[in-house]
Amino acid sequence: MRGTGSLLAFAVIIVAQAVTDDKASDNPGYDVTPLSLRQFPAKMRNVFNDGALISANQYCREDAAAYCAKLSSDNLLLLPCLQNQAEKVSRVCHQLLWKYKVYLTTTVAVNVPLFTHCKSQFPKLPGCNGTNSANGEMVACILNSKKNITDKACRVTVFRMQRIVFSDHRLIFGFNKACGSDIYQFKCGRVEKNNTMVFDTGAGNQGQVVACLEENIDKVAPKCQEQIKKKEEVAAESVELDAALYQSCQLEVDVMCKSIPPGKGNLYRCLYDHLHEPTMKTRCRKQLLRRGKEESLDYKVNFKFAEACGKAIKRYSCDSEGYTEGSFTHTTSVLQCLNNHVDKDEDLTDDCKAEMAMMVEKLMGNYQLDMTLATACDTDVVDHCSIEKNIRTEGGVISCLLRMEKRKQLSDACSDQVQQLIGAAAPTFTFSVDHITKEKCSDLLNKRCSDVQNKKRFGCLMDHATDEDTSEICRSHLLTLQYFLARDYRMDQPLRDACHDDISKVCNLEYRSATVEYPPSHVLHCLYTSYLNPSTKDGISSGCIQEVKRLMVIRASSINLNPYIDKVCMQDSSVLCGTIDNSAPGEEFRCLQEHIENLATACHEAIGNWTAMESQDLRMNRPLFKPCGAMVQKYCMNVPRGSGEVIHCLALNKNQLEFSDECRRQVTTFQMSVLKKFQFDRAFVTACGNSAHLLCDLDATKAEVVSCLQTKMSDLSTPCREIMRKEQLEKNENIHLNPSIDEACARDVEELCSDVSAGEGKLLECLRKHFSKLSLPCSAALEPQQAAAIRDSRVDFVLMRSCKEGIEQFCSQVDPSGVLDCLIAHKFKLAINSKCRAAIVTREAILFQDPTLNSKLMKVCGEDFKTHCPDEPTYTIIRCLSDLKGDEISPPCSNLMTKLQREKQTDYRFNRELIDSCEGNEVFEDCVSSNSPGHGSVIECLKKNVQSLSSNGHTDCEKAVSKLITVASTDVHIDVVLDQECSADIAKFCSKVAPSKGKVIFCLIRIQRRSASKMSPECIAALDARKKMWKVANVKAVKRAEEEENSEDADKYDYTKSISKQPGSNSRMYGLLLCGAVVVIVLGYLCGRRCRKTARKYS
């Protein structure tokens, strides 16, 4: 095939038929010759030889004067004018006009206009030498060589000749011979009149003959198709060359296109632009649609398209074998060929791209314009799109076919044609070419995209397709279009522009190569998997990355918007997710994520990459982002987008009151999805990827990698340690986020915490409260998490949430490893709420039960334990060291042990031995129910009732309580109640007495015996209660105290000491001494005087 530059070389060979040619019609039933020249009177035969005017001839003088007076001086102008008045012109004038047309098209003589105006151009037409001038072949050749004619007057004459020839198919050289049978077969030369088939000789009706054949062009003989094709290619330049259309649309041309210059396809374009205006007559619209079908069959019928894209079509051989079908070069095939070069070559000019877009707009507006598609989809349209067909909405049937193709409900033939149409539309698909989008999404356009450039409007609409305020009909249509856009990246102009070089470089996609690694439908997959790969990430431009992310967000609604995933996961989705509601955005992705361990290799990898992208941009996770979007704005505004940190921000805040249950559930579900593999969490990969590669098994789950890195925290980078802290905090929030505990403690949960929800740390807290009752596997699984929470309280979800105010008030300056100790020290402060206090006590109880978790204890007392308890297991460190005397262990350890013993006296829950021994008996239960657990009140109650325990046969409980009494008797600071009640007395009388070995208690006892009136009643009552307890508990230290009480020396010594230690005792002593000195001096003075008097007397 030749290019557009030889358009007229392929034009219909416009030659008037000689009578001999007319008689050559091989169908005797149809006489194509209305009046043979031989039927004219002899005087009419040579009437035009001298160049006479038609208007001067007696047969047409009156008609010319009546209807075309202004054109009477030029036969080539007068002839079309009279033909347009065919119904008014006399029959004899019609006969004259026919004679003149035959004369013009079969004669090259001096007086013929073609010779007169084009004689100078004949030397430039060497191809016409030797042609037959008698039968019209030479005239046809001259007209066919218009492209080589440079003289303006000659070109005008040629055009006027073409206009005359195309008014009657019988004047087209070879047309009757090629199409005679088809004219008869399809009844294109006859009209109904009084139920009789008669021939109509009107010139206008001769133009309708060709139009009739064109409507059946897919059925006529190949030779006839070729004649029609050539005729329409020539007629592409001007509406006036299409007789049937011009006759039907003359009014519209005069009214709608009066300012449009004729020629170069301008009037066709103008009429198409007004195609759907109500003022256009049906007959005109019908002819335009007929011509539109011709354009779809042969791109050259669209003059503007052929002219703008001719150079590119020729260069890329888009009209060569492989793009043609029979006599035609389908426009859709040419468009697809040009698509392969839409971004690659300067030959594809902006004008060509604009014409491509206009052609696509036509094809998308009316499915009947693409005859191949209309034929292939005829049954499908009836079955699925009858409503759209009847309504005749612009683009309605195409939109319906697209929906059916997405649902895979079209026949194979129709599906192929729909795919071909979309392929043809690919590079020029914009908002302006899709009529349904303009109609159904006008509200969205005005609200969201009114200020966006036209070429980017479609992308803008897609970005907002799933917004809450987008109408369902608009959303459905946009997602249907996205289904097809996803299958050819070239349909997305922003992506093409941003990723042109990246596609060629990263995906090895060359437009001209016969074999490519990635088909157009898989290019996006190639780009985002390359982005996820650290080794290729830097090779993708930032602009391309942004466009890839934009598209991934749009296509997150459904797997079928992601052709590669749709392909590799089709089987898995059918088997594993066949029962879910695939219409809910993102649910099919979610289903495959939940079953990722069971997916085929390719699907597993694809869903893994998708999950990683979701963690980086939560907008891709439709089930999550829809309920959580507002929470992202409220709680995570300062979190960098695209870092993968937003999901961690939501996870840390998901238990805020403002979070809906659905948002909270979706966040937890996604957290569980990324646990399957650490590579799924982009923030984790960024912070800890290198450490994981060096220190852990890369095939392990994310939970296992976190546990691995947890044991090597000192070796991790600061960013990794920070995200590890978040990971551990999230694990402490929900037991399901810690698979090892979840699995090991399943039975314990069922037995001990079956009515407790997993979230907000509640289930893990329940297990902590029942720590002593947990199975060995469960307690072993909990231990690492407990140890991590004690080392860094920031990862203890319940503690941090319950004690937020207390930490801010009392422990804000404390190292994370010391926060729990700080809270323990302040747990009875009013600022510590009940939930916080309960959390503190639970953790203290665990530390007493498993002292190995108490890093401070192991550090301070570790050596003492090794020295004095070498054969004891580590968890017995408190019990073993408590049995030793204070001076047998180091002072730091002794002080810490005293503190721990005091805590055990404060809360019975810290004493597992006591609980195991006493739980169930009435005395214990009564003490527990009638007293608050803290402040030692339950322990005090048991101590006071120790004799009842003994008398009621609760021997084990009595021994456990007696042990508490004995331990408390060794140090007043261990005895919580006595310490509180006698604090003032201790300060007054025993402040300098060492607390060990019960010396302060002995001091109080002696003061009570000697100066009870000076002591507080509360202290005396507490002491009396303890004396009874000691007696029942057989506390030997008390017996030693009584023995010392009976020792006079000791009594004096102790009493003197006790007196000396009373406030003001020193000043009184000094006063007495001073008084004594004064008395001595006075007595000395008096005695001296007496002695002197006596001496004088004796002397």
PDB file of N, CA and C in Angstrom, residues 928-975:
ATOM      1  N   VAL A 928      -9.005 -11.707 102.295  1.00  0.00           N
ATOM      2  CA  VAL A 928      -8.870 -11.146 100.954  1.00  0.00           C
ATOM      3  C   VAL A 928     -10.094 -10.328 100.578  1.00  0.00           C
ATOM      4  N   SER A 929     -11.269 -10.834 100.884  1.00  0.00           N
ATOM      5  CA  SER A 929     -12.499 -10.152 100.487  1.00  0.00           C
ATOM      6  C   SER A 929     -12.789  -8.901 101.294  1.00  0.00           C
ATOM      7  N   SER A 930     -12.298  -8.848 102.529  1.00  0.00           N
ATOM      8  CA  SER A 930     -12.627  -7.720 103.405  1.00  0.00           C
ATOM      9  C   SER A 930     -11.536  -6.660 103.462  1.00  0.00           C
ATOM     10  N   ASN A 931     -10.469  -6.825 102.719  1.00  0.00           N
ATOM     11  CA  ASN A 931      -9.380  -5.863 102.745  1.00  0.00           C
ATOM     12  C   ASN A 931      -8.881  -5.599 101.328  1.00  0.00           C
ATOM     13  N   SER A 932      -8.402  -4.384 101.129  1.00  0.00           N
ATOM     14  CA  SER A 932      -7.771  -4.088  99.842  1.00  0.00           C
ATOM     15  C   SER A 932      -6.431  -4.800  99.802  1.00  0.00           C
ATOM     16  N   PRO A 933      -6.000  -5.226  98.616  1.00  0.00           N
ATOM     17  CA  PRO A 933      -4.804  -6.068  98.534  1.00  0.00           C
ATOM     18  C   PRO A 933      -3.516  -5.340  98.890  1.00  0.00           C
ATOM     19  N   GLY A 934      -3.448  -4.028  98.651  1.00  0.00           N
ATOM     20  CA  GLY A 934      -2.224  -3.293  98.913  1.00  0.00           C
ATOM     21  C   GLY A 934      -2.090  -2.852 100.363  1.00  0.00           C
ATOM     22  N   HIS A 935      -1.016  -2.183 100.664  1.00  0.00           N
ATOM     23  CA  HIS A 935      -0.739  -1.605 101.982  1.00  0.00           C
ATOM     24  C   HIS A 935      -0.592  -2.648 103.083  1.00  0.00           C
ATOM     25  N   GLY A 936      -0.508  -3.922 102.736  1.00  0.00           N
ATOM     26  CA  GLY A 936      -0.285  -4.958 103.733  1.00  0.00           C
ATOM     27  C   GLY A 936      -1.497  -5.330 104.554  1.00  0.00           C
ATOM     28  N   SER A 937      -2.674  -4.865 104.205  1.00  0.00           N
ATOM     29  CA  SER A 937      -3.863  -5.116 105.039  1.00  0.00           C
ATOM     30  C   SER A 937      -4.275  -6.584 105.016  1.00  0.00           C
ATOM     31  N   VAL A 938      -4.168  -7.242 103.883  1.00  0.00           N
ATOM     32  CA  VAL A 938      -4.512  -8.663 103.820  1.00  0.00           C
ATOM     33  C   VAL A 938      -3.505  -9.482 104.631  1.00  0.00           C
ATOM     34  N   ILE A 939      -2.233  -9.176 104.498  1.00  0.00           N
ATOM     35  CA  ILE A 939      -1.199  -9.871 105.270  1.00  0.00           C
ATOM     36  C   ILE A 939      -1.412  -9.643 106.767  1.00  0.00           C
ATOM     37  N   GLU A 940      -1.757  -8.436 107.151  1.00  0.00           N
ATOM     38  CA  GLU A 940      -1.990  -8.120 108.568  1.00  0.00           C
ATOM     39  C   GLU A 940      -3.165  -8.915 109.115  1.00  0.00           C
ATOM     40  N   CYS A 941      -4.196  -9.030 108.267  1.00  0.00           N
ATOM     41  CA  CYS A 941      -5.371  -9.809 108.677  1.00  0.00           C
ATOM     42  C   CYS A 941      -4.985 -11.262 108.913  1.00  0.00           C
ATOM     43  N   LEU A 942      -4.184 -11.822 108.043  1.00  0.00           N
ATOM     44  CA  LEU A 942      -3.756 -13.212 108.201  1.00  0.00           C
ATOM     45  C   LEU A 942      -2.878 -13.383 109.438  1.00  0.00           C
ATOM     46  N   LYS A 943      -2.010 -12.424 109.677  1.00  0.00           N
ATOM     47  CA  LYS A 943      -1.149 -12.502 110.857  1.00  0.00           C
ATOM     48  C   LYS A 943      -1.980 -12.485 112.141  1.00  0.00           C
ATOM     49  N   LYS A 944      -2.973 -11.638 112.197  1.00  0.00           N
ATOM     50  CA  LYS A 944      -3.819 -11.552 113.387  1.00  0.00           C
ATOM     51  C   LYS A 944      -4.634 -12.825 113.594  1.00  0.00           C
ATOM     52  N   ASN A 945      -4.891 -13.519 112.500  1.00  0.00           N
ATOM     53  CA  ASN A 945      -5.694 -14.745 112.581  1.00  0.00           C
ATOM     54  C   ASN A 945      -4.836 -16.003 112.442  1.00  0.00           C
ATOM     55  N   VAL A 946      -3.554 -15.860 112.720  1.00  0.00           N
ATOM     56  CA  VAL A 946      -2.673 -17.009 112.557  1.00  0.00           C
ATOM     57  C   VAL A 946      -3.047 -18.148 113.491  1.00  0.00           C
ATOM     58  N   GLN A 947      -3.541 -17.791 114.690  1.00  0.00           N
ATOM     59  CA  GLN A 947      -3.932 -18.844 115.661  1.00  0.00           C
ATOM     60  C   GLN A 947      -5.161 -19.587 115.157  1.00  0.00           C
ATOM     61  N   SER A 948      -6.069 -18.856 114.511  1.00  0.00           N
ATOM     62  CA  SER A 948      -7.262 -19.505 113.955  1.00  0.00           C
ATOM     63  C   SER A 948      -6.879 -20.486 112.853  1.00  0.00           C
ATOM     64  N   LEU A 949      -5.891 -20.105 112.092  1.00  0.00           N
ATOM     65  CA  LEU A 949      -5.417 -21.006 111.048  1.00  0.00           C
ATOM     66  C   LEU A 949      -4.917 -22.300 111.643  1.00  0.00           C
ATOM     67  N   SER A 950      -4.188 -22.179 112.743  1.00  0.00           N
ATOM     68  CA  SER A 950      -3.631 -23.364 113.398  1.00  0.00           C
ATOM     69  C   SER A 950      -4.729 -24.223 113.989  1.00  0.00           C
ATOM     70  N   SER A 951      -5.688 -23.576 114.660  1.00  0.00           N
ATOM     71  CA  SER A 951      -6.757 -24.327 115.316  1.00  0.00           C
ATOM     72  C   SER A 951      -7.722 -24.966 114.335  1.00  0.00           C
ATOM     73  N   ASN A 952      -7.827 -24.383 113.117  1.00  0.00           N
ATOM     74  CA  ASN A 952      -8.742 -24.932 112.104  1.00  0.00           C
ATOM     75  C   ASN A 952      -8.067 -25.940 111.188  1.00  0.00           C
ATOM     76  N   GLY A 953      -6.830 -26.248 111.525  1.00  0.00           N
ATOM     77  CA  GLY A 953      -6.152 -27.304 110.774  1.00  0.00           C
ATOM     78  C   GLY A 953      -5.524 -26.860 109.476  1.00  0.00           C
ATOM     79  N   HIS A 954      -5.425 -25.565 109.250  1.00  0.00           N
ATOM     80  CA  HIS A 954      -4.792 -25.068 108.027  1.00  0.00           C
ATOM     81  C   HIS A 954      -3.294 -24.941 108.276  1.00  0.00           C
ATOM     82  N   THR A 955      -2.671 -26.064 108.418  1.00  0.00           N
ATOM     83  CA  THR A 955      -1.273 -26.105 108.851  1.00  0.00           C
ATOM     84  C   THR A 955      -0.352 -25.422 107.858  1.00  0.00           C
ATOM     85  N   ASP A 956      -0.519 -25.727 106.559  1.00  0.00           N
ATOM     86  CA  ASP A 956       0.365 -25.142 105.550  1.00  0.00           C
ATOM     87  C   ASP A 956       0.216 -23.623 105.508  1.00  0.00           C
ATOM     88  N   CYS A 957      -1.014 -23.187 105.614  1.00  0.00           N
ATOM     89  CA  CYS A 957      -1.258 -21.736 105.583  1.00  0.00           C
ATOM     90  C   CYS A 957      -0.676 -21.094 106.847  1.00  0.00           C
ATOM     91  N   GLU A 958      -0.848 -21.777 107.986  1.00  0.00           N
ATOM     92  CA  GLU A 958      -0.329 -21.245 109.267  1.00  0.00           C
ATOM     93  C   GLU A 958       1.189 -21.137 109.206  1.00  0.00           C
ATOM     94  N   LYS A 959       1.851 -22.113 108.580  1.00  0.00           N
ATOM     95  CA  LYS A 959       3.300 -22.062 108.452  1.00  0.00           C
ATOM     96  C   LYS A 959       3.736 -20.908 107.553  1.00  0.00           C
ATOM     97  N   ALA A 960       2.994 -20.693 106.463  1.00  0.00           N
ATOM     98  CA  ALA A 960       3.351 -19.612 105.546  1.00  0.00           C
ATOM     99  C   ALA A 960       3.186 -18.250 106.204  1.00  0.00           C
ATOM    100  N   VAL A 961       2.111 -18.102 106.993  1.00  0.00           N
ATOM    101  CA  VAL A 961       1.883 -16.836 107.691  1.00  0.00           C
ATOM    102  C   VAL A 961       2.926 -16.646 108.782  1.00  0.00           C
ATOM    103  N   SER A 962       3.228 -17.730 109.530  1.00  0.00           N
ATOM    104  CA  SER A 962       4.234 -17.661 110.590  1.00  0.00           C
ATOM    105  C   SER A 962       5.588 -17.262 110.019  1.00  0.00           C
ATOM    106  N   LYS A 963       5.867 -17.728 108.823  1.00  0.00           N
ATOM    107  CA  LYS A 963       7.127 -17.358 108.186  1.00  0.00           C
ATOM    108  C   LYS A 963       7.160 -15.867 107.906  1.00  0.00           C
ATOM    109  N   LEU A 964       6.033 -15.335 107.495  1.00  0.00           N
ATOM    110  CA  LEU A 964       5.950 -13.893 107.259  1.00  0.00           C
ATOM    111  C   LEU A 964       6.176 -13.124 108.557  1.00  0.00           C
ATOM    112  N   ILE A 965       5.575 -13.645 109.654  1.00  0.00           N
ATOM    113  CA  ILE A 965       5.732 -12.990 110.962  1.00  0.00           C
ATOM    114  C   ILE A 965       7.194 -13.014 111.386  1.00  0.00           C
ATOM    115  N   THR A 966       7.845 -14.148 111.191  1.00  0.00           N
ATOM    116  CA  THR A 966       9.240 -14.296 111.589  1.00  0.00           C
ATOM    117  C   THR A 966      10.139 -13.356 110.798  1.00  0.00           C
ATOM    118  N   VAL A 967       9.936 -13.326 109.462  1.00  0.00           N
ATOM    119  CA  VAL A 967      10.750 -12.449 108.628  1.00  0.00           C
ATOM    120  C   VAL A 967      10.542 -10.991 109.021  1.00  0.00           C
ATOM    121  N   ALA A 968       9.301 -10.622 109.305  1.00  0.00           N
ATOM    122  CA  ALA A 968       9.012  -9.231 109.656  1.00  0.00           C
ATOM    123  C   ALA A 968       9.625  -8.845 110.992  1.00  0.00           C
ATOM    124  N   SER A 969       9.818  -9.827 111.892  1.00  0.00           N
ATOM    125  CA  SER A 969      10.378  -9.516 113.218  1.00  0.00           C
ATOM    126  C   SER A 969      11.862  -9.192 113.162  1.00  0.00           C
ATOM    127  N   THR A 970      12.500  -9.466 112.045  1.00  0.00           N
ATOM    128  CA  THR A 970      13.941  -9.222 111.941  1.00  0.00           C
ATOM    129  C   THR A 970      14.261  -7.785 111.583  1.00  0.00           C
ATOM    130  N   ASP A 971      13.273  -7.069 111.027  1.00  0.00           N
ATOM    131  CA  ASP A 971      13.542  -5.686 110.621  1.00  0.00           C
ATOM    132  C   ASP A 971      12.232  -4.931 110.593  1.00  0.00           C
ATOM    133  N   VAL A 972      12.194  -3.855 111.339  1.00  0.00           N
ATOM    134  CA  VAL A 972      10.946  -3.091 111.423  1.00  0.00           C
ATOM    135  C   VAL A 972      10.506  -2.575 110.067  1.00  0.00           C
ATOM    136  N   HIS A 973      11.466  -2.346 109.158  1.00  0.00           N
ATOM    137  CA  HIS A 973      11.101  -1.829 107.840  1.00  0.00           C
ATOM    138  C   HIS A 973      10.433  -2.880 106.978  1.00  0.00           C
ATOM    139  N   ILE A 974      10.612  -4.144 107.327  1.00  0.00           N
ATOM    140  CA  ILE A 974       9.927  -5.203 106.589  1.00  0.00           C
ATOM    141  C   ILE A 974       8.477  -5.303 107.030  1.00  0.00           C
ATOM    142  N   ASP A 975       8.231  -5.031 108.326  1.00  0.00           N
ATOM    143  CA  ASP A 975       6.872  -5.083 108.869  1.00  0.00           C
ATOM    144  C   ASP A 975       6.171  -3.783 108.513  1.00  0.00           C
TER     145      ASP A 975
END
